[in-house]
Coordinates of C-alpha atoms and ligand atoms in Angstrom, one line a residue:
M1 CA 63.2 2.0 65.8
I2 CA 65.0 5.0 67.2
L3 CA 68.7 4.6 68.2
D4 CA 68.5 6.6 71.4
G5 CA 72.0 8.1 72.0
K6 CA 71.2 9.3 75.5
E7 CA 70.1 5.8 76.6
L8 CA 73.1 4.2 75.0
A9 CA 75.5 6.7 76.5
G10 CA 73.9 5.9 79.9
Q11 CA 74.6 2.2 79.4
V12 CA 78.2 2.9 78.5
R13 CA 78.7 5.1 81.5
A14 CA 77.2 2.5 83.9
E15 CA 79.7 0.0 82.5
L16 CA 82.6 2.4 82.9
A17 CA 81.6 3.3 86.5
S18 CA 82.5 -0.3 87.6
R19 CA 85.8 -0.2 85.7
I20 CA 86.7 3.2 87.2
D21 CA 85.9 1.7 90.7
A22 CA 88.1 -1.3 90.0
L23 CA 91.0 1.0 89.1
R24 CA 90.4 3.1 92.2
S25 CA 90.4 0.1 94.5
A26 CA 93.8 -0.8 93.0
G27 CA 94.9 2.7 94.0
R28 CA 94.8 4.2 90.5
Q29 CA 93.0 7.5 89.8
V30 CA 91.9 7.8 86.1
R31 CA 93.1 11.1 84.7
L32 CA 92.3 13.0 81.5
D33 CA 94.3 16.1 80.6
A34 CA 93.2 18.6 77.9
V35 CA 95.1 21.4 76.3
I36 CA 93.2 24.5 75.0
C37 CA 94.2 27.9 73.6
S38 CA 92.4 31.1 74.4
G39 CA 89.9 32.4 71.8
N40 CA 88.3 28.9 71.3
A41 CA 84.8 29.7 72.6
G42 CA 83.3 26.3 71.4
G43 CA 86.2 24.4 73.0
E44 CA 85.7 26.3 76.3
V45 CA 82.1 25.2 76.4
Y46 CA 83.0 21.6 75.6
A47 CA 85.8 21.7 78.2
A48 CA 83.4 22.9 80.9
S49 CA 81.0 20.1 80.1
Q50 CA 83.8 17.5 80.0
E51 CA 84.9 18.7 83.4
R52 CA 81.4 18.2 84.9
T53 CA 81.0 14.8 83.3
C54 CA 84.4 13.6 84.4
R55 CA 83.7 14.8 88.0
Q56 CA 80.5 12.9 88.0
M57 CA 82.3 9.8 86.8
G58 CA 85.2 10.1 89.3
I59 CA 87.7 11.0 86.5
D60 CA 90.4 13.6 87.4
Y61 CA 90.0 16.2 84.6
R62 CA 92.7 18.8 84.2
L63 CA 92.6 21.7 81.7
H64 CA 95.8 23.3 80.5
P65 CA 95.0 26.8 79.1
L66 CA 97.5 28.4 76.8
A67 CA 97.6 31.9 75.3
E68 CA 96.1 32.6 71.9
D69 CA 99.5 33.8 70.6
V70 CA 101.3 30.7 71.9
S71 CA 104.1 29.3 69.7
E72 CA 103.8 25.8 68.3
Q73 CA 107.0 24.9 70.2
V74 CA 105.3 25.8 73.5
V75 CA 102.2 23.7 72.7
L76 CA 104.5 20.8 71.7
E77 CA 106.4 21.1 75.0
S78 CA 103.2 21.0 76.9
I79 CA 102.2 17.8 75.1
H80 CA 105.7 16.3 75.7
R81 CA 105.3 17.1 79.5
L82 CA 102.0 15.3 79.6
N83 CA 103.4 12.3 77.6
S84 CA 106.1 11.8 80.1
D85 CA 104.0 12.2 83.2
S86 CA 102.9 8.7 84.3
S87 CA 100.0 10.0 86.3
V88 CA 98.4 11.3 83.1
H89 CA 96.5 8.5 81.3
A90 CA 94.7 10.4 78.6
I91 CA 95.5 13.5 76.5
M92 CA 93.3 15.6 74.2
V93 CA 93.8 18.9 72.5
H94 CA 90.8 21.2 71.9
M95 CA 90.7 22.2 68.2
P96 CA 90.9 24.5 66.5
M97 CA 94.3 25.7 67.5
P98 CA 95.4 29.3 66.6
E99 CA 96.7 29.5 63.0
Q100 CA 100.4 29.6 63.9
V101 CA 100.0 26.1 65.4
H102 CA 99.8 23.2 62.9
P103 CA 97.2 20.7 64.1
D104 CA 98.9 17.7 62.4
R105 CA 102.2 18.3 64.2
I106 CA 100.4 18.6 67.6
Q107 CA 98.2 15.6 67.1
S108 CA 101.1 13.5 66.0
A109 CA 103.0 14.5 69.1
I110 CA 100.5 12.9 71.5
D111 CA 101.7 9.6 72.8
P112 CA 99.5 7.0 70.9
V113 CA 98.7 5.2 74.1
K114 CA 97.3 8.4 75.7
D115 CA 95.6 9.7 72.5
V116 CA 92.0 9.3 73.6
E117 CA 90.6 11.1 70.5
G118 CA 92.4 8.7 68.2
V119 CA 94.0 11.6 66.2
N120 CA 97.6 10.3 66.1
P121 CA 98.0 8.5 62.7
A122 CA 99.6 5.6 64.5
N123 CA 96.2 4.8 66.1
I124 CA 94.2 4.5 62.8
G125 CA 97.2 2.6 61.3
N126 CA 96.9 0.0 64.1
V127 CA 93.2 -0.5 63.2
I128 CA 94.1 -1.1 59.6
Y129 CA 96.6 -3.8 60.8
G130 CA 93.9 -5.3 63.1
R131 CA 95.6 -4.3 66.3
R132 CA 93.8 -2.9 69.4
S133 CA 93.9 0.9 69.3
L134 CA 92.3 4.1 70.5
M135 CA 90.0 5.3 67.7
P136 CA 88.3 8.7 67.0
C137 CA 85.3 9.1 69.4
T138 CA 82.7 10.0 66.8
A139 CA 83.6 7.0 64.6
L140 CA 83.4 4.7 67.6
A141 CA 80.1 6.3 68.5
A142 CA 78.6 5.5 65.1
M143 CA 79.9 1.9 65.3
T144 CA 78.5 1.5 68.9
M145 CA 75.1 2.6 67.6
I146 CA 75.2 0.1 64.7
E147 CA 76.3 -2.7 67.0
S148 CA 73.5 -1.8 69.5
T149 CA 71.0 -3.1 66.8
G150 CA 72.5 -6.6 67.2
V151 CA 72.7 -6.9 63.4
R152 CA 75.6 -9.1 62.3
L153 CA 77.9 -6.9 60.1
Q154 CA 79.5 -9.7 58.0
G155 CA 77.8 -9.9 54.7
K156 CA 76.1 -6.5 55.1
V157 CA 76.6 -3.5 52.7
A158 CA 77.5 -0.2 54.3
V159 CA 77.7 3.2 52.7
C160 CA 79.6 6.0 54.5
V161 CA 78.5 9.4 53.3
G162 CA 81.4 11.7 53.8
A163 CA 85.1 10.7 54.0
S164 CA 86.7 13.2 56.4
R165 CA 89.8 12.2 58.4
I166 CA 88.0 12.5 61.7
V167 CA 84.7 10.8 61.0
G168 CA 83.9 9.3 57.5
R169 CA 87.2 7.5 56.9
P170 CA 87.6 6.0 60.4
V171 CA 84.0 4.7 60.3
A172 CA 84.8 3.1 56.9
V173 CA 87.9 1.4 58.4
L174 CA 86.0 0.2 61.5
L175 CA 83.3 -1.3 59.3
M176 CA 85.9 -3.0 57.1
Q177 CA 87.5 -4.4 60.3
A178 CA 84.1 -5.9 61.1
E179 CA 84.0 -7.4 57.6
A180 CA 81.1 -5.4 56.2
T181 CA 81.3 -4.6 52.5
V182 CA 82.0 -0.8 52.6
M183 CA 81.5 2.0 50.1
S184 CA 83.1 5.3 51.0
T185 CA 81.5 8.3 49.3
N186 CA 82.3 12.0 49.1
V187 CA 81.1 15.3 47.6
H188 CA 82.3 14.0 44.1
T189 CA 80.4 10.7 44.2
P190 CA 78.3 10.7 41.0
D191 CA 75.0 8.9 42.1
L192 CA 74.9 8.7 45.8
A193 CA 71.3 7.4 45.9
A194 CA 72.3 4.4 43.6
M195 CA 74.7 3.4 46.3
T196 CA 72.6 4.1 49.4
R197 CA 69.7 2.0 47.9
Q198 CA 72.0 -1.0 48.0
A199 CA 73.0 -0.4 51.6
D200 CA 71.9 -2.3 54.8
I201 CA 73.7 0.5 56.8
V202 CA 74.1 4.2 55.9
I203 CA 76.2 6.5 58.0
S204 CA 76.0 10.1 57.1
A205 CA 78.8 12.5 58.1
A206 CA 78.7 15.1 55.4
G207 CA 77.4 18.2 57.2
V208 CA 74.6 18.7 54.6
P209 CA 71.1 19.1 56.0
G210 CA 68.4 16.9 54.4
L211 CA 71.0 15.0 52.3
V212 CA 69.7 11.5 53.0
T213 CA 66.0 11.1 52.2
G214 CA 63.7 8.1 52.5
D215 CA 63.6 7.4 48.7
M216 CA 67.4 6.8 48.8
L217 CA 67.1 3.9 51.2
K218 CA 66.5 0.1 51.2
P219 CA 63.6 -0.7 53.5
G220 CA 64.7 -1.7 56.9
A221 CA 68.2 -0.1 56.6
I222 CA 70.1 1.1 59.7
V223 CA 70.7 4.9 59.3
V224 CA 73.2 6.7 61.6
D225 CA 73.2 10.4 61.3
V226 CA 76.4 12.0 62.4
G227 CA 75.7 15.5 60.9
I228 CA 75.3 18.5 63.2
N229 CA 74.0 21.4 61.2
R230 CA 72.6 24.7 62.5
I231 CA 69.7 25.9 60.3
V232 CA 67.1 28.7 60.6
D233 CA 63.6 27.1 60.8
P234 CA 61.5 28.6 58.0
E235 CA 58.4 28.3 60.1
T236 CA 59.5 29.7 63.4
G237 CA 62.5 31.8 62.2
R238 CA 64.5 30.2 65.1
T239 CA 67.9 28.5 64.8
R240 CA 67.9 24.8 65.5
T241 CA 70.2 21.8 65.1
V242 CA 69.5 19.1 62.5
G243 CA 71.5 16.2 61.1
D244 CA 72.1 15.2 57.5
V245 CA 69.1 12.9 57.4
E246 CA 65.5 14.0 56.6
F247 CA 63.8 12.6 59.6
D248 CA 60.2 12.2 58.4
S249 CA 60.8 10.5 55.1
V250 CA 63.6 8.3 56.5
S251 CA 61.6 7.2 59.5
R252 CA 59.0 5.7 57.2
V253 CA 61.6 3.4 55.4
A254 CA 64.5 2.7 57.8
G255 CA 64.5 -0.1 60.3
W256 CA 66.6 1.9 62.8
M257 CA 67.6 5.5 62.7
S258 CA 69.5 7.9 65.1
P259 CA 68.0 11.3 65.8
V260 CA 69.8 14.7 65.9
P261 CA 70.0 15.9 68.6
G262 CA 70.1 13.0 71.0
G263 CA 71.8 10.5 68.8
V264 CA 75.5 10.2 68.0
G265 CA 76.4 13.3 70.0
P266 CA 75.9 11.9 73.6
V267 CA 77.5 8.6 72.5
T268 CA 80.6 10.5 71.3
V269 CA 81.1 11.9 74.8
A270 CA 80.7 8.4 76.3
M271 CA 83.4 7.1 73.8
L272 CA 85.9 9.8 75.0
L273 CA 85.3 8.5 78.6
R274 CA 85.6 4.9 77.4
N275 CA 88.9 5.6 75.6
T276 CA 90.1 7.4 78.8
V277 CA 89.3 4.4 81.0
E278 CA 90.8 2.0 78.5
A279 CA 94.0 4.0 78.4
A280 CA 94.2 4.0 82.2
E281 CA 93.6 0.2 82.3
R282 CA 96.3 -0.4 79.8
A283 CA 98.7 1.8 81.8
A284 CA 97.8 -0.2 84.9
N285 CA 98.5 -3.5 83.1
A286 CA 101.7 -2.3 81.4
Ligands
NAD301 P1 84.1 17.6 56.7 O1 83.6 18.9 56.1 O2 85.5 17.5 57.2 O3 83.8 16.4 55.7 C1 82.6 16.3 55.0 C2 82.7 15.1 54.1 O4 81.4 15.0 53.5 C3 83.7 15.3 53.0 O5 84.4 14.0 52.8 C4 82.9 15.6 51.8 O6 83.4 15.2 50.5 C5 81.6 14.9 52.1 N1 80.4 15.4 51.4 C6 79.9 16.6 51.4 N2 78.8 16.7 50.7 C7 78.5 15.4 50.2 C8 77.5 14.9 49.4 N3 76.6 15.6 48.9 N4 77.6 13.6 49.2 C9 78.6 12.8 49.7 N5 79.5 13.3 50.5 C10 79.5 14.6 50.7 O7 83.1 17.3 57.9 P2 83.3 16.4 59.3 O8 84.3 17.1 60.2 O9 83.6 15.0 58.9 O10 81.8 16.5 59.9 C11 80.7 16.0 59.2 C12 79.5 16.3 59.9 O11 79.5 15.6 61.2 C13 79.3 17.8 60.3 O12 77.9 18.1 60.3 C14 79.9 17.9 61.7 O13 79.3 18.9 62.5 C15 79.4 16.5 62.3 N6 80.2 16.0 63.4 C16 79.5 15.5 64.4 C17 80.2 14.9 65.5 C18 79.4 14.3 66.6 O14 80.0 14.1 67.7 N7 78.1 14.0 66.5 C19 81.6 15.0 65.5 C20 82.3 15.5 64.4 C21 81.6 16.0 63.3

């Protein structure tokens, strides 16, 4: 079965619409503020699409553009201003920042209760200690896809392919939190296939096209493909987007699989909105 990201994202948005309405009726406008530096073409495209989506959802989206040669101090001051403004519920920073600005220091400066991308170390720390927290959106999207299958995670073996700070590691932590048995792998893992063959759930976030193939899987496994890779199609000569998972061979063995495009991507955007609404609700109840 295909894990349809667009459909799932639509369900999440429908649920959020009523929560946004409830906040509005209580006189609270949900607000997301984003900081971006010039010269980040990818970030500008993403920001424009966020603005459209937020407008459709009734979320007030405000973009704060800074110059490409901005100092780290100025970026930090802009974050501090947003932290102390009670009308701002949610803050995100478009990466990458220019090289004179250290991303770790910027991300750590975001107030954890407004950190809707879950990039402040305090947020992942909270999950490790079993507390409610805002988590990185892509990791949440992968978990939401797994949960949408209705499969009980306790007693299941999960393999995370890739262990980056933004995707692989947070996914592993969320799966541990759900009491799955988790293996975290990386580029140095000796025999990846030996591990994935034991897995009921495989999440691939390596950025390697065709890394996960059908012969590496247990029949019926849930396969979530986080990879976004641009490749030149050898047949058409055109550039296209593929994941880490070889669709044809995996679709013959897996029980559930997410496609690329149309899988984790749209759910990730929905998770940013969900974190934003959650931050606004918590501020309203504080
Ligand atoms: P990264 O380069 O920071 O990390 C890649 C990880 O994969 C590393 O831990 C590395 O050791 C591991 N890896 C590489 N080759 C491997 C192999 N052969 N076997 C096992 N592990 C291997 O990448 P990232 O930022 O985590 O992104 C991973 C992929 O996910 C990329 O394709 C990226 O574009 C995509 N991504 C998608 C979304 C989304 O919303 N869908 C969001 C973020 C990233």
